[in-house]
mmCIF file of C-alpha atoms in Angstrom:
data_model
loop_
_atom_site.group_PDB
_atom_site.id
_atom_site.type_symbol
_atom_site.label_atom_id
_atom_site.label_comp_id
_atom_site.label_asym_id
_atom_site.label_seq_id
_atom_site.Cartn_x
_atom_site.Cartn_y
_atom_site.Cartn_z
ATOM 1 C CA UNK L 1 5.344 20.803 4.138
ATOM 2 C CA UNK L 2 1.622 20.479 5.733
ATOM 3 C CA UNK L 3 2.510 19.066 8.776
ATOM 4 C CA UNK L 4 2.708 20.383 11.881
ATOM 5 C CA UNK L 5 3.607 18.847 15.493
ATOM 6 C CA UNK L 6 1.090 18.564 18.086
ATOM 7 C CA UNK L 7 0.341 16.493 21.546
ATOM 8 C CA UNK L 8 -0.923 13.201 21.295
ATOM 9 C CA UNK L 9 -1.128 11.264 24.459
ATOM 10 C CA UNK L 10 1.530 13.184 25.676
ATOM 11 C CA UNK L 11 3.952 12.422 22.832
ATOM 12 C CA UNK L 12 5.106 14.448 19.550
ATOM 13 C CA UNK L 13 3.353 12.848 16.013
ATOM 14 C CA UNK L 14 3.525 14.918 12.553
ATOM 15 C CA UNK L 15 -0.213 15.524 11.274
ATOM 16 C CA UNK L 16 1.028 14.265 7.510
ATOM 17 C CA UNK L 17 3.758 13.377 5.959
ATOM 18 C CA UNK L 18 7.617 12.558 7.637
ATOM 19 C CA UNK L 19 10.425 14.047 8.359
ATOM 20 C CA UNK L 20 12.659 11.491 6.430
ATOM 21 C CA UNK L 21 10.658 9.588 3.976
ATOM 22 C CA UNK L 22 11.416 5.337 3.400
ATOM 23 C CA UNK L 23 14.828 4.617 1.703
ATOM 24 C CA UNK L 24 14.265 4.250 -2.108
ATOM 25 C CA UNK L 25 17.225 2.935 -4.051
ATOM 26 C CA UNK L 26 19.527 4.612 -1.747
ATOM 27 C CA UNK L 27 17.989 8.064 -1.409
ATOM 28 C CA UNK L 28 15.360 9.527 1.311
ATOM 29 C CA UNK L 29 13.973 12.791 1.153
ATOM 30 C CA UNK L 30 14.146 15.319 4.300
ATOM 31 C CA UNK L 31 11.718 18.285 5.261
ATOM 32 C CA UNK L 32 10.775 19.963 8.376
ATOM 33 C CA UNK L 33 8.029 22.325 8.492
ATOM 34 C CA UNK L 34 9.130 25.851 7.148
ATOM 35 C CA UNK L 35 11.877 24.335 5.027
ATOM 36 C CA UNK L 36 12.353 23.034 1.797
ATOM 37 C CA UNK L 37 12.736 19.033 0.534
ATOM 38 C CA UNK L 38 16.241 17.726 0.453
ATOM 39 C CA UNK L 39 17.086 14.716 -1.294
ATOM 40 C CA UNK L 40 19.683 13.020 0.820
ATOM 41 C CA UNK L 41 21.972 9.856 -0.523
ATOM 42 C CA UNK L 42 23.053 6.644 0.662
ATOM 43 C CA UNK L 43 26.993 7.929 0.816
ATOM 44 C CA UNK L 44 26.340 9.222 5.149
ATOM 45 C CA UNK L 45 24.662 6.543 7.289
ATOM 46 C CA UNK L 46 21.522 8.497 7.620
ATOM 47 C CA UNK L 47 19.627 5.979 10.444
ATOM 48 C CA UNK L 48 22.721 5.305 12.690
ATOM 49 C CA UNK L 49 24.718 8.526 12.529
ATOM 50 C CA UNK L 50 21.871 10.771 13.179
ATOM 51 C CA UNK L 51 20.787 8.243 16.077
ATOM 52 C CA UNK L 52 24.167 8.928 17.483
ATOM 53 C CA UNK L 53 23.418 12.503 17.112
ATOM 54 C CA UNK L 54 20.328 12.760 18.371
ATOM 55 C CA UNK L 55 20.888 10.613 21.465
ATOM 56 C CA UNK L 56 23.693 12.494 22.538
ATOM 57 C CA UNK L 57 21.925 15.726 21.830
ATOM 58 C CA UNK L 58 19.252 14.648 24.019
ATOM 59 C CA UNK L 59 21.768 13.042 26.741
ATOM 60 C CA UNK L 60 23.805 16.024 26.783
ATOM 61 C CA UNK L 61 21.521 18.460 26.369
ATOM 62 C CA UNK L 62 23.609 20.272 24.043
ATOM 63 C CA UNK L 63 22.425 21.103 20.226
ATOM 64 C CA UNK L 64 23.813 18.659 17.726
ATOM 65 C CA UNK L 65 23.973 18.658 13.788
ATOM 66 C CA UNK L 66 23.154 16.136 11.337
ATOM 67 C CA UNK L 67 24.769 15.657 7.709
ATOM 68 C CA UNK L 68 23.865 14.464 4.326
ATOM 69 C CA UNK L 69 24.880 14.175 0.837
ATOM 70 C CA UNK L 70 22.925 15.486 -1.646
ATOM 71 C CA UNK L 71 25.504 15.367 -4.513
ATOM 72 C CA UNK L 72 26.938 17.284 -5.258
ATOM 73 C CA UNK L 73 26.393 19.425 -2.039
ATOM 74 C CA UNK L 74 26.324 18.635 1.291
ATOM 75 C CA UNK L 75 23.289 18.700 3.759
ATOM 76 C CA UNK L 76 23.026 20.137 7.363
ATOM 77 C CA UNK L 77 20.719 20.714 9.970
ATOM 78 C CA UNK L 78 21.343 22.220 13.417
ATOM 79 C CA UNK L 79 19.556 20.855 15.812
ATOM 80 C CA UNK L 80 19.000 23.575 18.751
ATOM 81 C CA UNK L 81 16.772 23.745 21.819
ATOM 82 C CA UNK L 82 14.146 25.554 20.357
ATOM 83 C CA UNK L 83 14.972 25.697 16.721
ATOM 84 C CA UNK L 84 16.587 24.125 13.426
ATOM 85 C CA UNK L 85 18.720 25.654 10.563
ATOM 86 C CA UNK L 86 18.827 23.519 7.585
ATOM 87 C CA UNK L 87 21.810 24.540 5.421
ATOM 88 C CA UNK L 88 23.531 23.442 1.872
ATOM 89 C CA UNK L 89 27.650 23.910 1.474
ATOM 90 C CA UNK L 90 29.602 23.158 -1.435
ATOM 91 C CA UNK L 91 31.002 20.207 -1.367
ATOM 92 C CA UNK L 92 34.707 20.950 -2.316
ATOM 93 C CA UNK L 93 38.240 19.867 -1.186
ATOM 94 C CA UNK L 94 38.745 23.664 -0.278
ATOM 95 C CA UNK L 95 37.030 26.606 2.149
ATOM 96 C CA UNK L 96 34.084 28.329 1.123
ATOM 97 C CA UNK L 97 34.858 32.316 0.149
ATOM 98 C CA UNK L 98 34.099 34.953 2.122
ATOM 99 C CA UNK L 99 31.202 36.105 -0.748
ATOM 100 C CA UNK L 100 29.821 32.513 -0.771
ATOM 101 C CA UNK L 101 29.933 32.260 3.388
ATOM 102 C CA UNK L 102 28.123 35.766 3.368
ATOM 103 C CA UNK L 103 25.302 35.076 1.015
ATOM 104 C CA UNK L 104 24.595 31.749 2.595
ATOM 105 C CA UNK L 105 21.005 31.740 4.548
ATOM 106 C CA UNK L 106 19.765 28.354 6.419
ATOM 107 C CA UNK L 107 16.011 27.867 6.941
ATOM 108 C CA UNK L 108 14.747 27.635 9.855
ATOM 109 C CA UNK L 109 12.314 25.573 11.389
ATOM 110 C CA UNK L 110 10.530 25.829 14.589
ATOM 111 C CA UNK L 111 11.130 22.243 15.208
ATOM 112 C CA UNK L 112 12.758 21.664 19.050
ATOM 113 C CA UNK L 113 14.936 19.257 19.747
ATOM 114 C CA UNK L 114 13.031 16.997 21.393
ATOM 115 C CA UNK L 115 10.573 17.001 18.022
ATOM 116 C CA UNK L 116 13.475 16.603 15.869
ATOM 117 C CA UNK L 117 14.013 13.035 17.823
ATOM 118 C CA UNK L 118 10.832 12.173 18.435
ATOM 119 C CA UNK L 119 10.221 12.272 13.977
ATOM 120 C CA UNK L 120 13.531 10.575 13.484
ATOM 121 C CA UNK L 121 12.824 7.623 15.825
ATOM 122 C CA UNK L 122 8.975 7.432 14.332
ATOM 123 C CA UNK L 123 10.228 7.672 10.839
ATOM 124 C CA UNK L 124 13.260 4.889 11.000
ATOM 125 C CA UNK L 125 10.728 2.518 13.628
ATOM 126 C CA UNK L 126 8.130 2.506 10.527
ATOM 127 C CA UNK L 127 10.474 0.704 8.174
ATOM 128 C CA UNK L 128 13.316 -0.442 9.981
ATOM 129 C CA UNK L 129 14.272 -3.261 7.519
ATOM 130 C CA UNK L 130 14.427 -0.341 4.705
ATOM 131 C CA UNK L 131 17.121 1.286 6.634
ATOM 132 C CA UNK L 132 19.696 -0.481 8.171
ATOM 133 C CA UNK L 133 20.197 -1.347 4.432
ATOM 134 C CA UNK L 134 19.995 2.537 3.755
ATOM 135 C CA UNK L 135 24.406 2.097 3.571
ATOM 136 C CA UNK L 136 26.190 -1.490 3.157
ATOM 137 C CA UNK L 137 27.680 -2.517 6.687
ATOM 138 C CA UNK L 138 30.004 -5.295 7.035
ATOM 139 C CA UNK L 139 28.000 -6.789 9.460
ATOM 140 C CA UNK L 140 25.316 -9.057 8.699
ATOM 141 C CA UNK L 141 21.121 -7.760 8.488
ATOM 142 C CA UNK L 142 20.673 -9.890 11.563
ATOM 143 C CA UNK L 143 23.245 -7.940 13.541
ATOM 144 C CA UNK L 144 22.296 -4.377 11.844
ATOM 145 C CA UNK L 145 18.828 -4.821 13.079
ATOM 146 C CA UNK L 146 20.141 -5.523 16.251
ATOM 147 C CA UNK L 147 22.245 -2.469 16.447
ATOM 148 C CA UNK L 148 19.433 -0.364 15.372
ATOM 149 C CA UNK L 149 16.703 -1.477 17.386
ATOM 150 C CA UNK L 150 18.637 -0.721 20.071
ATOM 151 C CA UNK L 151 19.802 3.233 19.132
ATOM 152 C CA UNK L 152 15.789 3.382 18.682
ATOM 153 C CA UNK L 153 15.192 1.945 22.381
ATOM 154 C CA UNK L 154 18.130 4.113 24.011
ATOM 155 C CA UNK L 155 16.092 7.190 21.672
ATOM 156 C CA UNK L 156 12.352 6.740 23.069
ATOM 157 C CA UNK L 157 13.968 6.555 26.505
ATOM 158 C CA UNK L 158 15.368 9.681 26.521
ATOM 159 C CA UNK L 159 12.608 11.217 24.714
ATOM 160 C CA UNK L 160 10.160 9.719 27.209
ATOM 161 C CA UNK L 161 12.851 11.253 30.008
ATOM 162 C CA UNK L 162 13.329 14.971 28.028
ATOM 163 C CA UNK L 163 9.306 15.887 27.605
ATOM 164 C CA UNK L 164 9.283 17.610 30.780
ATOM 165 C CA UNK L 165 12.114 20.061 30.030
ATOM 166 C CA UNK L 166 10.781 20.835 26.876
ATOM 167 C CA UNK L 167 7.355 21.061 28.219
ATOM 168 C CA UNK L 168 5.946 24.993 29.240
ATOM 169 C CA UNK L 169 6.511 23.796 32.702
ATOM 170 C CA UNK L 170 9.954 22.716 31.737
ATOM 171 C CA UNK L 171 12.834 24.986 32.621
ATOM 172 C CA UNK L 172 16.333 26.028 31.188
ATOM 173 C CA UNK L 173 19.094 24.064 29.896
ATOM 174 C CA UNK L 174 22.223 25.380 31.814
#
């Protein structure tokens, strides 16, 4: 992954590349710096669960996690204050061993939280029409587009409201 985050009148861009690449026939591919490329499938609601994620994360304050399919296995990534930890489970009806559990390591990426949001909202607000068809919704496009232009508004204002305590002049999170 080449890119890397940096300031750009005062907000968080990626240099090259995205986080979560356009829809394609029901898949998108993920990637933070530091981690590898996950190909995630239509069968989670990639744009408006991870909305709900993130806006609560940055409402809250409180780290969040994000899931995908990658079928077989399933996808997640830990969204922290400082840090994420992308991890792969098996995707099976029962618990994990105790050998399987112990060799398990996630990648981590020094990606904050408030970087984390500010990709996701940048990436989905590029090709919005692409993804509130990402998973079918009983609701019409008309009213999807609704629904997810407005997660993406509720998202920019709390990123616009969170830069300062993520900033070096920022302060703790208790």
């Amino acid at each position: 992954y080449p890119g890397k985050a940096y300031f750009k009148t005062n907000k968080y861009h990626l240099e090259e590349d995205v986080m979560l690449s356009a829809p394609i026939h029901g898949w998108t591919d993920f990637q933070l710096p530091g981690t590898s490329k996950y190909s995630l499938s239509y069968l989670r609601d990639v744009p408006f669960e991870w909305l709900d994620q993130a806006i609560h994360g940055l409402e809250s304050l409180y780290p969040f996690t994000v899931e995908g399919f990658l079928e077989p296995d399933r996808f997640l990534c830990t969204v922290s204050y400082w840090n994420c930890y992308v991890l792969v489970e098996d995707d099976e009806r029962a618990p994990m061993s105790e050998q399987r559990i112990a060799a398990m390591r996630p990648e981590v990426s020094h990606t904050n939280m408030l970087e984390f949001c500010q990709y996701l909202f940048e990436d989905i607000s590029v090709c919005k029409r692409k993804w509130f068809r990402f998973c079918s919704h009983s609701a019409t496009n008309r009213e999807m587009l609704v629904l997810l232009n407005r997660r993406l508004n509720k998202l920019k204002n709390l990123i616009d409201k969170r830069e300062e305590a993520f900033s070096d002049e920022g302060g703790c999170f208790f």
